[in-house]
PDB file of C-alpha atoms in Angstrom:
ATOM      1  CA  MET A   9    -116.984 -21.066 106.071  1.00  0.00           C
ATOM      2  CA  VAL A  10    -117.486 -24.816 106.359  1.00  0.00           C
ATOM      3  CA  ARG A  11    -114.191 -26.650 106.201  1.00  0.00           C
ATOM      4  CA  LYS A  12    -114.316 -29.611 103.842  1.00  0.00           C
ATOM      5  CA  PRO A  13    -112.443 -32.835 104.553  1.00  0.00           C
ATOM      6  CA  THR A  14    -109.515 -33.351 102.215  1.00  0.00           C
ATOM      7  CA  ASN A  15    -109.582 -35.942  99.460  1.00  0.00           C
ATOM      8  CA  LYS A  16    -107.273 -38.059 101.618  1.00  0.00           C
ATOM      9  CA  GLU A  17    -109.848 -38.043 104.435  1.00  0.00           C
ATOM     10  CA  THR A  18    -112.624 -39.359 102.191  1.00  0.00           C
ATOM     11  CA  ALA A  19    -110.508 -41.678 100.057  1.00  0.00           C
ATOM     12  CA  ARG A  20    -110.399 -45.451 100.482  1.00  0.00           C
ATOM     13  CA  LYS A  21    -113.966 -45.672 101.844  1.00  0.00           C
ATOM     14  CA  PRO A  22    -115.517 -49.046 100.989  1.00  0.00           C
ATOM     15  CA  ASN A  23    -118.716 -47.601  99.522  1.00  0.00           C
ATOM     16  CA  MET A  24    -120.674 -44.425  99.040  1.00  0.00           C
ATOM     17  CA  ARG A  25    -122.753 -44.868 102.196  1.00  0.00           C
ATOM     18  CA  GLU A  26    -119.603 -45.111 104.307  1.00  0.00           C
ATOM     19  CA  ALA A  27    -118.051 -42.160 102.485  1.00  0.00           C
ATOM     20  CA  ILE A  28    -121.115 -40.042 103.288  1.00  0.00           C
ATOM     21  CA  LEU A  29    -121.042 -41.094 106.951  1.00  0.00           C
ATOM     22  CA  ALA A  30    -117.321 -40.330 107.270  1.00  0.00           C
ATOM     23  CA  ALA A  31    -117.650 -36.947 105.585  1.00  0.00           C
ATOM     24  CA  ALA A  32    -120.675 -35.966 107.681  1.00  0.00           C
ATOM     25  CA  GLU A  33    -118.999 -37.009 110.911  1.00  0.00           C
ATOM     26  CA  GLU A  34    -115.910 -34.942 110.139  1.00  0.00           C
ATOM     27  CA  LEU A  35    -117.948 -31.910 109.074  1.00  0.00           C
ATOM     28  CA  PHE A  36    -120.291 -32.046 112.072  1.00  0.00           C
ATOM     29  CA  ALA A  37    -117.345 -32.468 114.463  1.00  0.00           C
ATOM     30  CA  THR A  38    -115.522 -29.512 112.924  1.00  0.00           C
ATOM     31  CA  ASN A  39    -118.330 -27.078 112.066  1.00  0.00           C
ATOM     32  CA  GLY A  40    -121.369 -28.175 114.070  1.00  0.00           C
ATOM     33  CA  PHE A  41    -124.694 -29.487 112.829  1.00  0.00           C
ATOM     34  CA  ASN A  42    -126.404 -26.213 111.937  1.00  0.00           C
ATOM     35  CA  ALA A  43    -123.620 -24.891 109.698  1.00  0.00           C
ATOM     36  CA  VAL A  44    -123.390 -28.008 107.519  1.00  0.00           C
ATOM     37  CA  SER A  45    -125.777 -28.630 104.634  1.00  0.00           C
ATOM     38  CA  VAL A  46    -126.624 -31.799 102.753  1.00  0.00           C
ATOM     39  CA  ARG A  47    -124.818 -30.282  99.770  1.00  0.00           C
ATOM     40  CA  ASP A  48    -121.662 -29.768 101.870  1.00  0.00           C
ATOM     41  CA  ILE A  49    -121.750 -33.416 102.930  1.00  0.00           C
ATOM     42  CA  ALA A  50    -122.328 -34.663  99.409  1.00  0.00           C
ATOM     43  CA  GLN A  51    -119.475 -32.573  98.022  1.00  0.00           C
ATOM     44  CA  ALA A  52    -117.074 -33.764 100.724  1.00  0.00           C
ATOM     45  CA  ALA A  53    -118.025 -37.393 100.091  1.00  0.00           C
ATOM     46  CA  GLY A  54    -117.725 -37.107  96.321  1.00  0.00           C
ATOM     47  CA  ALA A  55    -121.444 -37.811  95.964  1.00  0.00           C
ATOM     48  CA  ASN A  56    -124.521 -35.941  94.835  1.00  0.00           C
ATOM     49  CA  PRO A  57    -127.146 -34.674  97.302  1.00  0.00           C
ATOM     50  CA  GLY A  58    -129.584 -37.302  96.081  1.00  0.00           C
ATOM     51  CA  SER A  59    -127.277 -40.030  97.384  1.00  0.00           C
ATOM     52  CA  VAL A  60    -127.428 -38.543 100.878  1.00  0.00           C
ATOM     53  CA  THR A  61    -131.225 -38.454 100.889  1.00  0.00           C
ATOM     54  CA  TYR A  62    -131.388 -41.933  99.319  1.00  0.00           C
ATOM     55  CA  HIS A  63    -129.325 -43.507 102.110  1.00  0.00           C
ATOM     56  CA  PHE A  64    -130.404 -41.394 105.102  1.00  0.00           C
ATOM     57  CA  LYS A  65    -133.577 -39.488 104.092  1.00  0.00           C
ATOM     58  CA  THR A  66    -132.562 -36.285 105.908  1.00  0.00           C
ATOM     59  CA  LYS A  67    -129.604 -34.645 107.625  1.00  0.00           C
ATOM     60  CA  ASP A  68    -131.280 -35.573 110.923  1.00  0.00           C
ATOM     61  CA  GLY A  69    -131.307 -39.218 109.873  1.00  0.00           C
ATOM     62  CA  LEU A  70    -127.634 -39.015 108.987  1.00  0.00           C
ATOM     63  CA  LEU A  71    -126.738 -37.668 112.439  1.00  0.00           C
ATOM     64  CA  LEU A  72    -128.829 -40.387 114.091  1.00  0.00           C
ATOM     65  CA  GLU A  73    -126.976 -43.079 112.131  1.00  0.00           C
ATOM     66  CA  ILE A  74    -123.599 -41.623 113.181  1.00  0.00           C
ATOM     67  CA  TYR A  75    -124.664 -41.875 116.823  1.00  0.00           C
ATOM     68  CA  ARG A  76    -126.024 -45.387 116.365  1.00  0.00           C
ATOM     69  CA  ARG A  77    -122.898 -46.791 114.742  1.00  0.00           C
ATOM     70  CA  HIS A  78    -120.657 -45.439 117.485  1.00  0.00           C
ATOM     71  CA  CYS A  79    -122.895 -45.674 120.521  1.00  0.00           C
ATOM     72  CA  GLY A  80    -124.537 -49.025 119.903  1.00  0.00           C
ATOM     73  CA  PRO A  81    -121.300 -50.963 120.553  1.00  0.00           C
ATOM     74  CA  MET A  82    -120.215 -48.544 123.295  1.00  0.00           C
ATOM     75  CA  ASN A  83    -123.509 -48.775 125.195  1.00  0.00           C
ATOM     76  CA  LEU A  84    -123.524 -52.562 124.829  1.00  0.00           C
ATOM     77  CA  ARG A  85    -120.009 -52.809 126.267  1.00  0.00           C
ATOM     78  CA  ARG A  86    -120.914 -50.430 129.075  1.00  0.00           C
ATOM     79  CA  SER A  87    -123.941 -52.557 129.954  1.00  0.00           C
ATOM     80  CA  GLU A  88    -121.820 -55.727 130.005  1.00  0.00           C
ATOM     81  CA  LEU A  89    -119.212 -54.152 132.282  1.00  0.00           C
ATOM     82  CA  LEU A  90    -121.910 -52.608 134.481  1.00  0.00           C
ATOM     83  CA  ALA A  91    -123.572 -55.981 135.000  1.00  0.00           C
ATOM     84  CA  ALA A  92    -120.245 -57.390 136.177  1.00  0.00           C
ATOM     85  CA  ALA A  93    -119.550 -54.356 138.387  1.00  0.00           C
ATOM     86  CA  LYS A  94    -122.899 -54.642 140.161  1.00  0.00           C
ATOM     87  CA  ARG A  95    -121.944 -58.130 141.336  1.00  0.00           C
ATOM     88  CA  VAL A  96    -119.013 -56.756 143.374  1.00  0.00           C
ATOM     89  CA  ARG A  97    -119.959 -56.959 147.050  1.00  0.00           C
ATOM     90  CA  ASP A  98    -117.668 -54.374 148.617  1.00  0.00           C
ATOM     91  CA  LEU A  99    -119.289 -50.978 148.059  1.00  0.00           C
ATOM     92  CA  GLN A 100    -115.968 -49.135 147.580  1.00  0.00           C
ATOM     93  CA  ASP A 101    -114.749 -51.674 145.030  1.00  0.00           C
ATOM     94  CA  ARG A 102    -118.168 -51.707 143.372  1.00  0.00           C
ATOM     95  CA  LEU A 103    -118.186 -47.932 142.971  1.00  0.00           C
ATOM     96  CA  GLU A 104    -114.797 -48.005 141.271  1.00  0.00           C
ATOM     97  CA  ALA A 105    -115.891 -50.882 139.025  1.00  0.00           C
ATOM     98  CA  VAL A 106    -119.048 -48.981 138.015  1.00  0.00           C
ATOM     99  CA  VAL A 107    -117.113 -45.819 137.158  1.00  0.00           C
ATOM    100  CA  ARG A 108    -114.544 -47.855 135.229  1.00  0.00           C
ATOM    101  CA  ALA A 109    -117.363 -49.573 133.311  1.00  0.00           C
ATOM    102  CA  TYR A 110    -118.519 -46.163 132.153  1.00  0.00           C
ATOM    103  CA  VAL A 111    -115.104 -44.711 131.296  1.00  0.00           C
ATOM    104  CA  VAL A 112    -113.252 -47.558 129.572  1.00  0.00           C
ATOM    105  CA  PRO A 113    -115.584 -48.064 126.552  1.00  0.00           C
ATOM    106  CA  ALA A 114    -115.363 -44.355 125.686  1.00  0.00           C
ATOM    107  CA  PHE A 115    -111.619 -44.714 125.136  1.00  0.00           C
ATOM    108  CA  THR A 116    -111.969 -47.814 122.962  1.00  0.00           C
ATOM    109  CA  SER A 117    -115.272 -47.273 121.145  1.00  0.00           C
ATOM    110  CA  GLY A 118    -114.981 -46.542 117.449  1.00  0.00           C
ATOM    111  CA  SER A 119    -111.257 -47.210 117.272  1.00  0.00           C
ATOM    112  CA  ASP A 120    -111.811 -49.324 114.157  1.00  0.00           C
ATOM    113  CA  LEU A 121    -113.515 -46.442 112.332  1.00  0.00           C
ATOM    114  CA  ALA A 122    -111.829 -43.611 110.431  1.00  0.00           C
ATOM    115  CA  GLY A 123    -111.071 -40.890 112.937  1.00  0.00           C
ATOM    116  CA  GLY A 124    -111.455 -43.167 115.943  1.00  0.00           C
ATOM    117  CA  GLY A 125    -113.199 -42.413 119.180  1.00  0.00           C
ATOM    118  CA  ALA A 126    -111.706 -38.940 119.630  1.00  0.00           C
ATOM    119  CA  ARG A 127    -113.416 -37.506 116.542  1.00  0.00           C
ATOM    120  CA  PHE A 128    -116.814 -38.780 117.599  1.00  0.00           C
ATOM    121  CA  THR A 129    -116.258 -37.484 121.125  1.00  0.00           C
ATOM    122  CA  ARG A 130    -115.441 -34.073 119.620  1.00  0.00           C
ATOM    123  CA  LEU A 131    -118.671 -34.303 117.621  1.00  0.00           C
ATOM    124  CA  ARG A 132    -120.608 -35.136 120.801  1.00  0.00           C
ATOM    125  CA  ALA A 133    -119.100 -32.163 122.595  1.00  0.00           C
ATOM    126  CA  VAL A 134    -119.987 -29.844 119.702  1.00  0.00           C
ATOM    127  CA  MET A 135    -123.535 -31.216 119.504  1.00  0.00           C
ATOM    128  CA  SER A 136    -124.042 -30.774 123.254  1.00  0.00           C
ATOM    129  CA  ALA A 137    -122.788 -27.187 123.155  1.00  0.00           C
ATOM    130  CA  GLU A 138    -124.689 -26.195 120.011  1.00  0.00           C
ATOM    131  CA  GLY A 139    -128.128 -26.556 121.589  1.00  0.00           C
ATOM    132  CA  ASN A 140    -129.783 -27.941 118.461  1.00  0.00           C
ATOM    133  CA  GLU A 141    -133.151 -29.533 119.242  1.00  0.00           C
ATOM    134  CA  VAL A 142    -132.594 -32.418 116.809  1.00  0.00           C
ATOM    135  CA  ALA A 143    -129.240 -33.201 118.386  1.00  0.00           C
ATOM    136  CA  ARG A 144    -130.719 -33.003 121.894  1.00  0.00           C
ATOM    137  CA  LYS A 145    -133.385 -35.570 121.013  1.00  0.00           C
ATOM    138  CA  ILE A 146    -130.839 -37.901 119.428  1.00  0.00           C
ATOM    139  CA  ILE A 147    -128.514 -37.602 122.436  1.00  0.00           C
ATOM    140  CA  ALA A 148    -131.384 -38.347 124.825  1.00  0.00           C
ATOM    141  CA  GLN A 149    -132.578 -41.261 122.713  1.00  0.00           C
ATOM    142  CA  THR A 150    -129.071 -42.710 122.526  1.00  0.00           C
ATOM    143  CA  PHE A 151    -127.774 -42.225 126.060  1.00  0.00           C
ATOM    144  CA  ASP A 152    -130.508 -41.602 128.631  1.00  0.00           C
ATOM    145  CA  ASP A 153    -131.348 -45.249 129.386  1.00  0.00           C
ATOM    146  CA  THR A 154    -127.685 -46.139 129.889  1.00  0.00           C
ATOM    147  CA  SER A 155    -127.066 -42.991 131.927  1.00  0.00           C
ATOM    148  CA  HIS A 156    -129.975 -43.785 134.269  1.00  0.00           C
ATOM    149  CA  ALA A 157    -128.613 -47.304 134.759  1.00  0.00           C
ATOM    150  CA  PHE A 158    -125.192 -45.971 135.790  1.00  0.00           C
ATOM    151  CA  ILE A 159    -126.624 -43.266 138.048  1.00  0.00           C
ATOM    152  CA  ASP A 160    -128.774 -45.872 139.815  1.00  0.00           C
ATOM    153  CA  ALA A 161    -125.774 -48.203 140.218  1.00  0.00           C
ATOM    154  CA  ILE A 162    -123.671 -45.407 141.709  1.00  0.00           C
ATOM    155  CA  HIS A 163    -126.525 -44.479 144.050  1.00  0.00           C
ATOM    156  CA  ASP A 164    -126.732 -48.112 145.194  1.00  0.00           C
ATOM    157  CA  SER A 165    -123.024 -47.908 146.086  1.00  0.00           C
ATOM    158  CA  LEU A 166    -123.472 -44.544 147.827  1.00  0.00           C
ATOM    159  CA  PRO A 167    -126.989 -44.684 149.306  1.00  0.00           C
ATOM    160  CA  HIS A 168    -126.248 -41.800 151.696  1.00  0.00           C
ATOM    161  CA  ILE A 169    -125.629 -39.400 148.788  1.00  0.00           C
ATOM    162  CA  PRO A 170    -128.822 -37.905 147.263  1.00  0.00           C
ATOM    163  CA  ARG A 171    -129.454 -39.019 143.725  1.00  0.00           C
ATOM    164  CA  THR A 172    -129.556 -35.405 142.556  1.00  0.00           C
ATOM    165  CA  ASP A 173    -125.967 -34.925 143.761  1.00  0.00           C
ATOM    166  CA  ILE A 174    -124.950 -38.069 141.871  1.00  0.00           C
ATOM    167  CA  VAL A 175    -126.612 -36.702 138.738  1.00  0.00           C
ATOM    168  CA  TRP A 176    -124.541 -33.508 139.034  1.00  0.00           C
ATOM    169  CA  ARG A 177    -121.326 -35.440 139.583  1.00  0.00           C
ATOM    170  CA  SER A 178    -122.002 -37.779 136.668  1.00  0.00           C
ATOM    171  CA  HIS A 179    -122.567 -34.637 134.594  1.00  0.00           C
ATOM    172  CA  PHE A 180    -119.088 -33.429 135.578  1.00  0.00           C
ATOM    173  CA  LEU A 181    -117.664 -36.862 134.715  1.00  0.00           C
ATOM    174  CA  LEU A 182    -119.035 -36.564 131.192  1.00  0.00           C
ATOM    175  CA  GLY A 183    -117.398 -33.164 130.757  1.00  0.00           C
ATOM    176  CA  ALA A 184    -114.070 -34.517 132.004  1.00  0.00           C
ATOM    177  CA  LEU A 185    -114.386 -37.478 129.660  1.00  0.00           C
ATOM    178  CA  TYR A 186    -115.007 -35.212 126.672  1.00  0.00           C
ATOM    179  CA  TYR A 187    -112.035 -33.020 127.510  1.00  0.00           C
ATOM    180  CA  SER A 188    -109.675 -35.919 128.185  1.00  0.00           C
ATOM    181  CA  LEU A 189    -110.407 -37.440 124.791  1.00  0.00           C
ATOM    182  CA  VAL A 190    -110.501 -34.256 122.741  1.00  0.00           C
ATOM    183  CA  THR A 191    -107.534 -32.317 124.177  1.00  0.00           C
ATOM    184  CA  PRO A 192    -105.014 -34.846 125.556  1.00  0.00           C
ATOM    185  CA  ASP A 193    -102.057 -32.682 124.486  1.00  0.00           C
ATOM    186  CA  ARG A 194    -102.963 -30.153 127.180  1.00  0.00           C
ATOM    187  CA  VAL A 195    -101.905 -32.645 129.867  1.00  0.00           C
ATOM    188  CA  SER A 196     -98.563 -33.179 128.175  1.00  0.00           C
ATOM    189  CA  ARG A 197     -98.012 -29.447 127.819  1.00  0.00           C
ATOM    190  CA  LEU A 198     -98.978 -28.380 131.335  1.00  0.00           C
ATOM    191  CA  SER A 199     -97.037 -31.236 132.936  1.00  0.00           C
ATOM    192  CA  ARG A 200     -94.001 -30.104 130.898  1.00  0.00           C
ATOM    193  CA  GLY A 201     -93.785 -33.539 129.354  1.00  0.00           C
ATOM    194  CA  GLU A 202     -93.800 -35.473 132.626  1.00  0.00           C
ATOM    195  CA  ALA A 203     -97.223 -36.916 131.794  1.00  0.00           C
ATOM    196  CA  ASP A 204     -98.424 -38.209 128.442  1.00  0.00           C
ATOM    197  CA  GLY A 205    -101.978 -37.097 127.799  1.00  0.00           C
ATOM    198  CA  ASN A 206    -102.169 -39.518 124.881  1.00  0.00           C
ATOM    199  CA  ASP A 207    -101.593 -42.561 127.118  1.00  0.00           C
ATOM    200  CA  PRO A 208    -105.133 -44.016 127.352  1.00  0.00           C
ATOM    201  CA  ALA A 209    -104.336 -46.421 130.206  1.00  0.00           C
ATOM    202  CA  ASN A 210    -103.056 -43.605 132.412  1.00  0.00           C
ATOM    203  CA  ALA A 211    -105.908 -41.304 131.373  1.00  0.00           C
ATOM    204  CA  ILE A 212    -108.442 -43.963 132.364  1.00  0.00           C
ATOM    205  CA  GLU A 213    -106.836 -44.502 135.777  1.00  0.00           C
ATOM    206  CA  GLN A 214    -106.561 -40.777 136.500  1.00  0.00           C
ATOM    207  CA  LEU A 215    -110.167 -40.180 135.485  1.00  0.00           C
ATOM    208  CA  VAL A 216    -111.525 -43.164 137.411  1.00  0.00           C
ATOM    209  CA  GLN A 217    -109.711 -42.290 140.641  1.00  0.00           C
ATOM    210  CA  ALA A 218    -110.654 -38.599 140.464  1.00  0.00           C
ATOM    211  CA  THR A 219    -114.277 -39.450 139.737  1.00  0.00           C
ATOM    212  CA  VAL A 220    -114.556 -41.995 142.555  1.00  0.00           C
ATOM    213  CA  ALA A 221    -113.214 -39.383 144.980  1.00  0.00           C
ATOM    214  CA  ALA A 222    -115.704 -36.826 143.668  1.00  0.00           C
ATOM    215  CA  PHE A 223    -118.651 -39.193 144.065  1.00  0.00           C
ATOM    216  CA  GLN A 224    -117.564 -39.982 147.634  1.00  0.00           C
ATOM    217  CA  ALA A 225    -117.437 -36.324 148.673  1.00  0.00           C
ATOM    218  CA  PRO A 226    -120.046 -35.312 151.254  1.00  0.00           C
ATOM    219  CA  ALA A 227    -123.464 -34.453 149.924  1.00  0.00           C
ATOM    220  CA  LEU A 228    -123.985 -30.775 149.248  1.00  0.00           C
ATOM    221  CA  ASP A 229    -126.364 -30.380 152.187  1.00  0.00           C
ATOM    222  CA  GLN A 230    -123.904 -32.231 154.449  1.00  0.00           C
ATOM    223  CA  ALA A 231    -120.771 -30.334 153.508  1.00  0.00           C
ATOM    224  CA  VAL A 232    -119.310 -27.806 155.951  1.00  0.00           C
ATOM    225  CA  PRO A 233    -120.232 -24.379 154.546  1.00  0.00           C
ATOM    226  CA  ALA A 234    -117.298 -22.178 153.650  1.00  0.00           C
ATOM    227  CA  LYS A 235    -116.896 -18.948 155.562  1.00  0.00           C
ATOM    228  CA  ARG A 236    -118.535 -16.172 153.643  1.00  0.00           C
ATOM    229  CA  ARG A 237    -117.279 -12.680 153.502  1.00  0.00           C
ATOM    230  CA  PRO A 238    -119.816 -10.051 154.536  1.00  0.00           C
ATOM    231  CA  VAL A 239    -121.519  -8.396 151.633  1.00  0.00           C
ATOM    232  CA  VAL A 240    -120.465  -4.778 151.364  1.00  0.00           C
ATOM    233  CA  SER A 241    -123.113  -2.619 149.815  1.00  0.00           C
ATOM    234  CA  SER A 242    -121.981   0.219 147.626  1.00  0.00           C
ATOM    235  CA  LYS A 243    -123.866   3.463 147.729  1.00  0.00           C
ATOM    236  CA  THR A 244    -124.122   5.610 144.680  1.00  0.00           C
TER     237      THR A 244
END
């Protein structure tokens, strides 16, 4: 069953278009894209289905607008920080600056919107896991250019690491970023309260330092292979 946002969640929206966007974002983040209908969104926003199609044409168009409103400012800020990072001469310092340029905007993007950055990050994680073709196209359209720019900048800082390895490691960074934003309480729980998972400054530093170390690890074809146990065949 699709969970509907409460009246409190959709109240105080400045206009119907914003109410529809807020309701759709909450529903998609909670239930996924496939399980939510235009009627569900309209009901949650206190609108009629015609209002959704009037403002956004289709459910696909609504999802695209959600990505645009969050990711436009975030990608712009990332590009600004990346341009500054690429001017750093020392390769070690440049690598850290590039990683920081990628991480920091994700913790601040969308903070002025209802639900903040964490809700949209949860939506992104759900969309990535759901495997919907529409969502895949929107994600590629929204992020691929920026992602290529960061991968190239990291490769420039680590020219001895194959670009394919950097792609894998940037993939792991994205997963860590999702998890850090969506489930910060896990850090507090597993550290028995000694660390605050909801402290964004500390989360950024931990993520940046761990990621820099991961990028600097030897390339896969250069790493010392682990000793393998002999394969024991079982006869039936």
